[in-house]
């Protein structure tokens, strides 16, 4: 691990390659795309806290991107929070985007609740509980991938590089299932928005899903077939955007351990696409002892990993200080968008400026009654 000089960024895997790519992007323009999707896996009690209740997790993706674009939510009365009241990482992403005035695009890979903001629909469908063994309709997943490739190709013409994030509650569980089915040792390696990572529950859910889907772990499995059996609708959309963009523009895959699953899908569809990619995350993911992003990525491909060194320990807002206690950690492209803001500004945007902007926005939300 080493620090990227002049930036609040650390490189944690394939450091030389990652530094070359990030330095080539200094001062350049980017577009942030957020892929949203839903899976009924999020309704399993105890599997995720990406919503105040299991039922509200179906609203979280739409609410995240509504806040991202509008500064408030339309589908629910407040911003997404955990049951403990800890706010969505969309606050970080919005702050990073605003600090460098970069545009954001919402891509619906298959959500239950459609966001009340402009968005691109790529023809995906919401995901079922993976324990059914039939998580996503295969034809819809294939169509979502194809349309997303076309979209990624067009977006790459509008900017110097793309930053792609995601919002899909229970996504680490579906990631575990897909990684396992593709022959990656992912047991006890995916992250959680909770400080006490429910690995046991996730493993049981995945084992039941793989058994129902009749999928034995194998590196020869068709990745889109795997996604259709035990994955989620975010994955084919995200993978397609990357594949479509990389011939013309580099991509920062903004997220945590779910990015390993997306990278694994891309590897089997078009492995060379990963040559122009870096995973951008937060230091909370890297320092999380209950997960292993580096270990997962290293099994898939030589994709560099960079992390934004965000620090909320001195925040005046208790809900933000909870990030330092292992809550939330990542989501909605928070880490990758923070890295992009730092790189785009040549280092003028740093961790403290991002925190100040997040706190400013939080105070504004509180004044309007959107948070307690």
mmCIF file of N, CA and C in Angstrom, residues 103-226:
data_model
loop_
_atom_site.group_PDB
_atom_site.id
_atom_site.type_symbol
_atom_site.label_atom_id
_atom_site.label_comp_id
_atom_site.label_asym_id
_atom_site.label_seq_id
_atom_site.Cartn_x
_atom_site.Cartn_y
_atom_site.Cartn_z
ATOM 1 N N UNK A 103 -21.042 16.052 -14.002
ATOM 2 C CA UNK A 103 -22.406 15.579 -14.253
ATOM 3 C C UNK A 103 -22.622 14.143 -13.779
ATOM 4 N N UNK A 104 -23.876 13.834 -13.487
ATOM 5 C CA UNK A 104 -24.240 12.485 -13.055
ATOM 6 C C UNK A 104 -25.381 11.953 -13.917
ATOM 7 N N UNK A 105 -25.322 10.682 -14.211
ATOM 8 C CA UNK A 105 -26.349 10.004 -15.000
ATOM 9 C C UNK A 105 -26.834 8.791 -14.225
ATOM 10 N N UNK A 106 -28.135 8.586 -14.192
ATOM 11 C CA UNK A 106 -28.722 7.425 -13.527
ATOM 12 C C UNK A 106 -29.070 6.382 -14.579
ATOM 13 N N UNK A 107 -28.646 5.139 -14.341
ATOM 14 C CA UNK A 107 -28.949 4.036 -15.238
ATOM 15 C C UNK A 107 -29.715 2.978 -14.442
ATOM 16 N N UNK A 108 -30.931 2.685 -14.868
ATOM 17 C CA UNK A 108 -31.773 1.715 -14.173
ATOM 18 C C UNK A 108 -31.527 0.320 -14.744
ATOM 19 N N UNK A 109 -30.828 -0.495 -13.965
ATOM 20 C CA UNK A 109 -30.565 -1.857 -14.399
ATOM 21 C C UNK A 109 -31.709 -2.800 -14.105
ATOM 22 N N UNK A 110 -32.645 -2.362 -13.254
ATOM 23 C CA UNK A 110 -33.786 -3.197 -12.895
ATOM 24 C C UNK A 110 -34.194 -2.937 -11.456
ATOM 25 N N UNK A 111 -34.950 -1.868 -11.224
ATOM 26 C CA UNK A 111 -35.339 -1.485 -9.866
ATOM 27 C C UNK A 111 -36.839 -1.631 -9.661
ATOM 28 N N UNK A 112 -37.231 -1.915 -8.425
ATOM 29 C CA UNK A 112 -38.654 -2.034 -8.100
ATOM 30 C C UNK A 112 -39.337 -0.675 -8.090
ATOM 31 N N UNK A 113 -38.649 0.317 -7.562
ATOM 32 C CA UNK A 113 -39.201 1.666 -7.480
ATOM 33 C C UNK A 113 -38.444 2.538 -8.475
ATOM 34 N N UNK A 114 -39.154 3.090 -9.442
ATOM 35 C CA UNK A 114 -38.506 3.919 -10.446
ATOM 36 C C UNK A 114 -38.242 5.313 -9.872
ATOM 37 N N UNK A 115 -37.041 5.819 -10.042
ATOM 38 C CA UNK A 115 -36.707 7.123 -9.454
ATOM 39 C C UNK A 115 -37.417 8.266 -10.165
ATOM 40 N N UNK A 116 -37.746 9.284 -9.404
ATOM 41 C CA UNK A 116 -38.419 10.472 -9.957
ATOM 42 C C UNK A 116 -37.388 11.483 -10.432
ATOM 43 N N UNK A 117 -36.435 11.006 -11.212
ATOM 44 C CA UNK A 117 -35.422 11.845 -11.861
ATOM 45 C C UNK A 117 -35.175 11.253 -13.236
ATOM 46 N N UNK A 118 -34.641 12.043 -14.164
ATOM 47 C CA UNK A 118 -34.316 11.488 -15.479
ATOM 48 C C UNK A 118 -33.350 10.313 -15.350
ATOM 49 N N UNK A 119 -33.607 9.259 -16.100
ATOM 50 C CA UNK A 119 -32.736 8.096 -16.035
ATOM 51 C C UNK A 119 -32.824 7.293 -17.327
ATOM 52 N N UNK A 120 -31.828 6.463 -17.555
ATOM 53 C CA UNK A 120 -31.793 5.584 -18.718
ATOM 54 C C UNK A 120 -32.210 4.180 -18.283
ATOM 55 N N UNK A 121 -33.194 3.618 -18.958
ATOM 56 C CA UNK A 121 -33.654 2.262 -18.684
ATOM 57 C C UNK A 121 -33.041 1.335 -19.732
ATOM 58 N N UNK A 122 -32.253 0.356 -19.283
ATOM 59 C CA UNK A 122 -31.576 -0.537 -20.233
ATOM 60 C C UNK A 122 -32.297 -1.872 -20.406
ATOM 61 N N UNK A 123 -33.532 -1.942 -19.927
ATOM 62 C CA UNK A 123 -34.337 -3.131 -20.195
ATOM 63 C C UNK A 123 -34.183 -4.263 -19.206
ATOM 64 N N UNK A 124 -33.528 -4.009 -18.073
ATOM 65 C CA UNK A 124 -33.402 -5.043 -17.057
ATOM 66 C C UNK A 124 -34.671 -5.170 -16.233
ATOM 67 N N UNK A 125 -34.698 -6.151 -15.355
ATOM 68 C CA UNK A 125 -35.865 -6.361 -14.494
ATOM 69 C C UNK A 125 -35.399 -6.568 -13.063
ATOM 70 N N UNK A 126 -36.233 -6.216 -12.080
ATOM 71 C CA UNK A 126 -35.851 -6.411 -10.682
ATOM 72 C C UNK A 126 -35.524 -7.874 -10.395
ATOM 73 N N UNK A 127 -34.635 -8.082 -9.435
ATOM 74 C CA UNK A 127 -34.203 -9.434 -9.119
ATOM 75 C C UNK A 127 -35.063 -10.108 -8.064
ATOM 76 N N UNK A 128 -35.186 -11.417 -8.205
ATOM 77 C CA UNK A 128 -35.866 -12.218 -7.199
ATOM 78 C C UNK A 128 -34.866 -12.654 -6.126
ATOM 79 N N UNK A 129 -35.385 -13.177 -5.033
ATOM 80 C CA UNK A 129 -34.559 -13.763 -3.986
ATOM 81 C C UNK A 129 -33.683 -14.842 -4.630
ATOM 82 N N UNK A 130 -32.372 -14.783 -4.415
ATOM 83 C CA UNK A 130 -31.493 -15.737 -5.092
ATOM 84 C C UNK A 130 -31.739 -17.175 -4.636
ATOM 85 N N UNK A 131 -32.410 -17.362 -3.502
ATOM 86 C CA UNK A 131 -32.704 -18.730 -3.053
ATOM 87 C C UNK A 131 -33.709 -19.435 -3.944
ATOM 88 N N UNK A 132 -34.331 -18.690 -4.876
ATOM 89 C CA UNK A 132 -35.211 -19.324 -5.857
ATOM 90 C C UNK A 132 -34.401 -20.039 -6.932
ATOM 91 N N UNK A 133 -33.116 -19.682 -7.070
ATOM 92 C CA UNK A 133 -32.294 -20.256 -8.136
ATOM 93 C C UNK A 133 -32.607 -19.669 -9.495
ATOM 94 N N UNK A 134 -33.441 -18.641 -9.491
ATOM 95 C CA UNK A 134 -33.830 -17.955 -10.733
ATOM 96 C C UNK A 134 -33.935 -16.469 -10.430
ATOM 97 N N UNK A 135 -32.782 -15.851 -10.227
ATOM 98 C CA UNK A 135 -32.732 -14.499 -9.681
ATOM 99 C C UNK A 135 -33.135 -13.425 -10.680
ATOM 100 N N UNK A 136 -32.719 -13.565 -11.926
ATOM 101 C CA UNK A 136 -32.967 -12.554 -12.949
ATOM 102 C C UNK A 136 -33.296 -13.270 -14.259
ATOM 103 N N UNK A 137 -34.277 -12.795 -14.966
ATOM 104 C CA UNK A 137 -34.611 -13.388 -16.263
ATOM 105 C C UNK A 137 -33.390 -13.309 -17.188
ATOM 106 N N UNK A 138 -32.991 -14.432 -17.777
ATOM 107 C CA UNK A 138 -31.768 -14.476 -18.580
ATOM 108 C C UNK A 138 -31.836 -13.549 -19.788
ATOM 109 N N UNK A 139 -32.938 -13.572 -20.502
ATOM 110 C CA UNK A 139 -33.056 -12.738 -21.692
ATOM 111 C C UNK A 139 -33.009 -11.251 -21.336
ATOM 112 N N UNK A 140 -33.609 -10.901 -20.195
ATOM 113 C CA UNK A 140 -33.566 -9.503 -19.758
ATOM 114 C C UNK A 140 -32.143 -9.116 -19.353
ATOM 115 N N UNK A 141 -31.443 -10.029 -18.696
ATOM 116 C CA UNK A 141 -30.052 -9.760 -18.312
ATOM 117 C C UNK A 141 -29.183 -9.574 -19.548
ATOM 118 N N UNK A 142 -29.385 -10.414 -20.554
ATOM 119 C CA UNK A 142 -28.621 -10.308 -21.796
ATOM 120 C C UNK A 142 -28.923 -8.998 -22.511
ATOM 121 N N UNK A 143 -30.192 -8.621 -22.556
ATOM 122 C CA UNK A 143 -30.572 -7.371 -23.209
ATOM 123 C C UNK A 143 -30.016 -6.170 -22.447
ATOM 124 N N UNK A 144 -30.055 -6.233 -21.122
ATOM 125 C CA UNK A 144 -29.493 -5.169 -20.298
ATOM 126 C C UNK A 144 -28.006 -5.009 -20.584
ATOM 127 N N UNK A 145 -27.294 -6.121 -20.680
ATOM 128 C CA UNK A 145 -25.865 -6.071 -20.977
ATOM 129 C C UNK A 145 -25.620 -5.441 -22.347
ATOM 130 N N UNK A 146 -26.342 -5.875 -23.354
ATOM 131 C CA UNK A 146 -26.137 -5.364 -24.718
ATOM 132 C C UNK A 146 -26.429 -3.868 -24.810
ATOM 133 N N UNK A 147 -27.530 -3.453 -24.214
ATOM 134 C CA UNK A 147 -27.869 -2.026 -24.250
ATOM 135 C C UNK A 147 -26.848 -1.196 -23.469
ATOM 136 N N UNK A 148 -26.363 -1.755 -22.378
ATOM 137 C CA UNK A 148 -25.390 -1.024 -21.555
ATOM 138 C C UNK A 148 -24.054 -0.889 -22.273
ATOM 139 N N UNK A 149 -23.672 -1.899 -23.056
ATOM 140 C CA UNK A 149 -22.464 -1.775 -23.874
ATOM 141 C C UNK A 149 -22.609 -0.587 -24.822
ATOM 142 N N UNK A 150 -23.772 -0.500 -25.477
ATOM 143 C CA UNK A 150 -24.019 0.621 -26.398
ATOM 144 C C UNK A 150 -24.003 1.953 -25.666
ATOM 145 N N UNK A 151 -24.604 1.999 -24.470
ATOM 146 C CA UNK A 151 -24.627 3.232 -23.685
ATOM 147 C C UNK A 151 -23.220 3.623 -23.244
ATOM 148 N N UNK A 152 -22.448 2.649 -22.770
ATOM 149 C CA UNK A 152 -21.079 2.935 -22.358
ATOM 150 C C UNK A 152 -20.247 3.481 -23.499
ATOM 151 N N UNK A 153 -20.460 2.937 -24.690
ATOM 152 C CA UNK A 153 -19.726 3.408 -25.868
ATOM 153 C C UNK A 153 -20.049 4.875 -26.158
ATOM 154 N N UNK A 154 -21.322 5.242 -26.060
ATOM 155 C CA UNK A 154 -21.723 6.632 -26.328
ATOM 156 C C UNK A 154 -21.246 7.572 -25.228
ATOM 157 N N UNK A 155 -21.332 7.147 -23.985
ATOM 158 C CA UNK A 155 -20.883 7.989 -22.873
ATOM 159 C C UNK A 155 -19.385 8.277 -22.967
ATOM 160 N N UNK A 156 -18.621 7.307 -23.448
ATOM 161 C CA UNK A 156 -17.175 7.489 -23.539
ATOM 162 C C UNK A 156 -16.787 8.590 -24.517
ATOM 163 N N UNK A 157 -17.724 8.970 -25.395
ATOM 164 C CA UNK A 157 -17.463 10.045 -26.348
ATOM 165 C C UNK A 157 -17.678 11.435 -25.738
ATOM 166 N N UNK A 158 -18.271 11.458 -24.548
ATOM 167 C CA UNK A 158 -18.649 12.725 -23.928
ATOM 168 C C UNK A 158 -17.667 13.192 -22.861
ATOM 169 N N UNK A 159 -16.683 12.366 -22.531
ATOM 170 C CA UNK A 159 -15.817 12.692 -21.403
ATOM 171 C C UNK A 159 -14.457 12.030 -21.583
ATOM 172 N N UNK A 160 -13.544 12.353 -20.680
ATOM 173 C CA UNK A 160 -12.215 11.748 -20.717
ATOM 174 C C UNK A 160 -12.191 10.388 -20.029
ATOM 175 N N UNK A 161 -13.060 10.208 -19.044
ATOM 176 C CA UNK A 161 -13.180 8.899 -18.395
ATOM 177 C C UNK A 161 -14.511 8.819 -17.679
ATOM 178 N N UNK A 162 -14.894 7.591 -17.347
ATOM 179 C CA UNK A 162 -16.159 7.341 -16.652
ATOM 180 C C UNK A 162 -15.894 6.883 -15.230
ATOM 181 N N UNK A 163 -16.756 7.290 -14.335
ATOM 182 C CA UNK A 163 -16.800 6.751 -12.980
ATOM 183 C C UNK A 163 -18.171 6.090 -12.841
ATOM 184 N N UNK A 164 -18.191 4.813 -12.522
ATOM 185 C CA UNK A 164 -19.448 4.077 -12.443
ATOM 186 C C UNK A 164 -19.634 3.544 -11.025
ATOM 187 N N UNK A 165 -20.765 3.885 -10.415
ATOM 188 C CA UNK A 165 -21.104 3.396 -9.087
ATOM 189 C C UNK A 165 -22.396 2.612 -9.127
ATOM 190 N N UNK A 166 -22.853 2.170 -7.955
ATOM 191 C CA UNK A 166 -24.075 1.360 -7.910
ATOM 192 C C UNK A 166 -24.825 1.560 -6.600
ATOM 193 N N UNK A 167 -26.095 1.253 -6.644
ATOM 194 C CA UNK A 167 -26.911 1.181 -5.429
ATOM 195 C C UNK A 167 -27.846 -0.006 -5.566
ATOM 196 N N UNK A 168 -27.596 -1.048 -4.785
ATOM 197 C CA UNK A 168 -28.462 -2.223 -4.771
ATOM 198 C C UNK A 168 -28.301 -2.934 -3.429
ATOM 199 N N UNK A 169 -29.239 -2.735 -2.513
ATOM 200 C CA UNK A 169 -29.164 -3.402 -1.216
ATOM 201 C C UNK A 169 -29.072 -4.917 -1.356
ATOM 202 N N UNK A 170 -28.274 -5.525 -0.487
ATOM 203 C CA UNK A 170 -27.976 -6.971 -0.491
ATOM 204 C C UNK A 170 -27.035 -7.347 -1.621
ATOM 205 N N UNK A 171 -26.404 -6.354 -2.234
ATOM 206 C CA UNK A 171 -25.504 -6.623 -3.343
ATOM 207 C C UNK A 171 -24.267 -7.415 -2.973
ATOM 208 N N UNK A 172 -23.827 -7.345 -1.711
ATOM 209 C CA UNK A 172 -22.655 -8.146 -1.340
ATOM 210 C C UNK A 172 -23.010 -9.628 -1.242
ATOM 211 N N UNK A 173 -24.269 -9.922 -0.921
ATOM 212 C CA UNK A 173 -24.680 -11.324 -0.867
ATOM 213 C C UNK A 173 -24.784 -11.909 -2.268
ATOM 214 N N UNK A 174 -25.382 -11.170 -3.197
ATOM 215 C CA UNK A 174 -25.431 -11.652 -4.578
ATOM 216 C C UNK A 174 -24.023 -11.712 -5.168
ATOM 217 N N UNK A 175 -23.148 -10.787 -4.750
ATOM 218 C CA UNK A 175 -21.760 -10.841 -5.202
ATOM 219 C C UNK A 175 -21.083 -12.124 -4.732
ATOM 220 N N UNK A 176 -21.320 -12.476 -3.478
ATOM 221 C CA UNK A 176 -20.765 -13.723 -2.942
ATOM 222 C C UNK A 176 -21.241 -14.919 -3.757
ATOM 223 N N UNK A 177 -22.515 -14.924 -4.102
ATOM 224 C CA UNK A 177 -23.068 -16.039 -4.863
ATOM 225 C C UNK A 177 -22.432 -16.141 -6.250
ATOM 226 N N UNK A 178 -22.323 -15.011 -6.934
ATOM 227 C CA UNK A 178 -21.768 -15.008 -8.291
ATOM 228 C C UNK A 178 -20.285 -15.365 -8.272
ATOM 229 N N UNK A 179 -19.539 -14.783 -7.356
ATOM 230 C CA UNK A 179 -18.117 -15.098 -7.249
ATOM 231 C C UNK A 179 -17.904 -16.588 -6.980
ATOM 232 N N UNK A 180 -18.682 -17.127 -6.059
ATOM 233 C CA UNK A 180 -18.550 -18.546 -5.731
ATOM 234 C C UNK A 180 -18.859 -19.417 -6.939
ATOM 235 N N UNK A 181 -19.941 -19.087 -7.643
ATOM 236 C CA UNK A 181 -20.338 -19.867 -8.817
ATOM 237 C C UNK A 181 -19.299 -19.781 -9.931
ATOM 238 N N UNK A 182 -18.523 -18.686 -9.975
ATOM 239 C CA UNK A 182 -17.491 -18.523 -11.003
ATOM 240 C C UNK A 182 -16.128 -19.029 -10.535
ATOM 241 N N UNK A 183 -16.123 -19.750 -9.429
ATOM 242 C CA UNK A 183 -14.904 -20.416 -8.982
ATOM 243 C C UNK A 183 -13.967 -19.581 -8.151
ATOM 244 N N UNK A 184 -14.440 -18.437 -7.637
ATOM 245 C CA UNK A 184 -13.610 -17.568 -6.792
ATOM 246 C C UNK A 184 -13.849 -17.911 -5.322
ATOM 247 N N UNK A 185 -12.794 -18.012 -4.562
ATOM 248 C CA UNK A 185 -12.912 -18.246 -3.118
ATOM 249 C C UNK A 185 -13.314 -16.941 -2.450
ATOM 250 N N UNK A 186 -14.602 -16.781 -2.197
ATOM 251 C CA UNK A 186 -15.123 -15.516 -1.660
ATOM 252 C C UNK A 186 -15.723 -15.659 -0.272
ATOM 253 N N UNK A 187 -15.715 -16.847 0.273
ATOM 254 C CA UNK A 187 -16.323 -17.077 1.582
ATOM 255 C C UNK A 187 -15.661 -16.203 2.642
ATOM 256 N N UNK A 188 -16.492 -15.475 3.384
ATOM 257 C CA UNK A 188 -16.038 -14.576 4.456
ATOM 258 C C UNK A 188 -15.174 -13.423 3.946
ATOM 259 N N UNK A 189 -15.308 -13.075 2.665
ATOM 260 C CA UNK A 189 -14.492 -12.008 2.088
ATOM 261 C C UNK A 189 -15.299 -10.807 1.600
ATOM 262 N N UNK A 190 -16.625 -10.945 1.465
ATOM 263 C CA UNK A 190 -17.410 -9.793 1.022
ATOM 264 C C UNK A 190 -17.722 -8.905 2.222
ATOM 265 N N UNK A 191 -17.964 -7.633 1.946
ATOM 266 C CA UNK A 191 -18.154 -6.653 3.011
ATOM 267 C C UNK A 191 -19.620 -6.559 3.434
ATOM 268 N N UNK A 192 -19.884 -5.631 4.329
ATOM 269 C CA UNK A 192 -21.230 -5.416 4.855
ATOM 270 C C UNK A 192 -21.357 -3.979 5.304
ATOM 271 N N UNK A 193 -22.576 -3.439 5.255
ATOM 272 C CA UNK A 193 -22.830 -2.097 5.775
ATOM 273 C C UNK A 193 -22.924 -2.107 7.293
ATOM 274 N N UNK A 194 -22.809 -3.299 7.891
ATOM 275 C CA UNK A 194 -22.866 -3.437 9.345
ATOM 276 C C UNK A 194 -21.466 -3.688 9.905
ATOM 277 N N UNK A 195 -21.179 -3.259 11.116
ATOM 278 C CA UNK A 195 -19.877 -3.563 11.704
ATOM 279 C C UNK A 195 -19.716 -5.051 11.993
ATOM 280 N N UNK A 196 -20.832 -5.722 12.308
ATOM 281 C CA UNK A 196 -20.809 -7.163 12.519
ATOM 282 C C UNK A 196 -21.296 -7.841 11.241
ATOM 283 N N UNK A 197 -20.354 -8.195 10.395
ATOM 284 C CA UNK A 197 -20.658 -8.751 9.076
ATOM 285 C C UNK A 197 -21.355 -10.110 9.232
ATOM 286 N N UNK A 198 -22.581 -10.264 8.719
ATOM 287 C CA UNK A 198 -23.316 -11.522 8.891
ATOM 288 C C UNK A 198 -22.883 -12.606 7.906
ATOM 289 N N UNK A 199 -21.608 -12.984 7.988
ATOM 290 C CA UNK A 199 -21.074 -13.959 7.040
ATOM 291 C C UNK A 199 -21.847 -15.277 7.063
ATOM 292 N N UNK A 200 -22.172 -15.729 8.253
ATOM 293 C CA UNK A 200 -22.869 -17.015 8.357
ATOM 294 C C UNK A 200 -24.187 -17.018 7.605
ATOM 295 N N UNK A 201 -24.963 -15.960 7.779
ATOM 296 C CA UNK A 201 -26.246 -15.848 7.083
ATOM 297 C C UNK A 201 -26.030 -15.787 5.578
ATOM 298 N N UNK A 202 -25.067 -14.996 5.142
ATOM 299 C CA UNK A 202 -24.805 -14.864 3.708
ATOM 300 C C UNK A 202 -24.398 -16.200 3.093
ATOM 301 N N UNK A 203 -23.541 -16.922 3.788
ATOM 302 C CA UNK A 203 -23.084 -18.218 3.274
ATOM 303 C C UNK A 203 -24.247 -19.187 3.169
ATOM 304 N N UNK A 204 -25.118 -19.215 4.167
ATOM 305 C CA UNK A 204 -26.277 -20.122 4.115
ATOM 306 C C UNK A 204 -27.199 -19.768 2.952
ATOM 307 N N UNK A 205 -27.436 -18.486 2.762
ATOM 308 C CA UNK A 205 -28.284 -18.042 1.654
ATOM 309 C C UNK A 205 -27.667 -18.431 0.323
ATOM 310 N N UNK A 206 -26.381 -18.229 0.186
ATOM 311 C CA UNK A 206 -25.699 -18.545 -1.072
ATOM 312 C C UNK A 206 -25.674 -20.051 -1.326
ATOM 313 N N UNK A 207 -25.413 -20.831 -0.301
ATOM 314 C CA UNK A 207 -25.409 -22.281 -0.473
ATOM 315 C C UNK A 207 -26.774 -22.788 -0.927
ATOM 316 N N UNK A 208 -27.834 -22.235 -0.339
ATOM 317 C CA UNK A 208 -29.190 -22.619 -0.747
ATOM 318 C C UNK A 208 -29.456 -22.193 -2.185
ATOM 319 N N UNK A 209 -28.983 -20.990 -2.542
ATOM 320 C CA UNK A 209 -29.194 -20.487 -3.896
ATOM 321 C C UNK A 209 -28.474 -21.353 -4.938
ATOM 322 N N UNK A 210 -27.219 -21.687 -4.666
ATOM 323 C CA UNK A 210 -26.446 -22.492 -5.614
ATOM 324 C C UNK A 210 -27.030 -23.886 -5.761
ATOM 325 N N UNK A 211 -27.519 -24.444 -4.659
ATOM 326 C CA UNK A 211 -28.136 -25.767 -4.721
ATOM 327 C C UNK A 211 -29.418 -25.729 -5.554
ATOM 328 N N UNK A 212 -30.250 -24.714 -5.310
ATOM 329 C CA UNK A 212 -31.507 -24.583 -6.053
ATOM 330 C C UNK A 212 -31.243 -24.350 -7.534
ATOM 331 N N UNK A 213 -30.181 -23.593 -7.832
ATOM 332 C CA UNK A 213 -29.853 -23.278 -9.225
ATOM 333 C C UNK A 213 -29.060 -24.383 -9.904
ATOM 334 N N UNK A 214 -28.689 -25.412 -9.152
ATOM 335 C CA UNK A 214 -27.865 -26.515 -9.678
ATOM 336 C C UNK A 214 -26.567 -25.991 -10.282
ATOM 337 N N UNK A 215 -25.925 -25.055 -9.558
ATOM 338 C CA UNK A 215 -24.672 -24.454 -10.007
ATOM 339 C C UNK A 215 -23.540 -24.898 -9.092
ATOM 340 N N UNK A 216 -22.616 -25.643 -9.628
ATOM 341 C CA UNK A 216 -21.412 -25.984 -8.883
ATOM 342 C C UNK A 216 -20.344 -24.942 -9.196
ATOM 343 N N UNK A 217 -19.538 -24.558 -8.225
ATOM 344 C CA UNK A 217 -18.488 -23.586 -8.490
ATOM 345 C C UNK A 217 -17.579 -24.038 -9.632
ATOM 346 N N UNK A 218 -17.421 -23.176 -10.635
ATOM 347 C CA UNK A 218 -16.601 -23.522 -11.794
ATOM 348 C C UNK A 218 -16.215 -22.264 -12.557
ATOM 349 N N UNK A 219 -14.957 -22.185 -12.964
ATOM 350 C CA UNK A 219 -14.504 -21.038 -13.745
ATOM 351 C C UNK A 219 -15.001 -21.088 -15.181
ATOM 352 N N UNK A 220 -15.653 -22.190 -15.561
ATOM 353 C CA UNK A 220 -16.153 -22.322 -16.937
ATOM 354 C C UNK A 220 -17.626 -21.939 -17.072
ATOM 355 N N UNK A 221 -18.247 -21.552 -15.977
ATOM 356 C CA UNK A 221 -19.666 -21.186 -16.031
ATOM 357 C C UNK A 221 -19.883 -19.936 -16.880
ATOM 358 N N UNK A 222 -20.992 -19.892 -17.610
ATOM 359 C CA UNK A 222 -21.393 -18.713 -18.381
ATOM 360 C C UNK A 222 -21.753 -17.611 -17.381
ATOM 361 N N UNK A 223 -21.057 -16.460 -17.398
ATOM 362 C CA UNK A 223 -21.284 -15.444 -16.365
ATOM 363 C C UNK A 223 -22.692 -14.870 -16.354
ATOM 364 N N UNK A 224 -23.291 -14.654 -17.525
ATOM 365 C CA UNK A 224 -24.652 -14.115 -17.542
ATOM 366 C C UNK A 224 -25.666 -15.170 -17.105
ATOM 367 N N UNK A 225 -25.363 -16.428 -17.355
ATOM 368 C CA UNK A 225 -26.220 -17.491 -16.834
ATOM 369 C C UNK A 225 -26.137 -17.517 -15.314
ATOM 370 N N UNK A 226 -24.917 -17.363 -14.805
ATOM 371 C CA UNK A 226 -24.728 -17.323 -13.351
ATOM 372 C C UNK A 226 -25.498 -16.152 -12.751
#
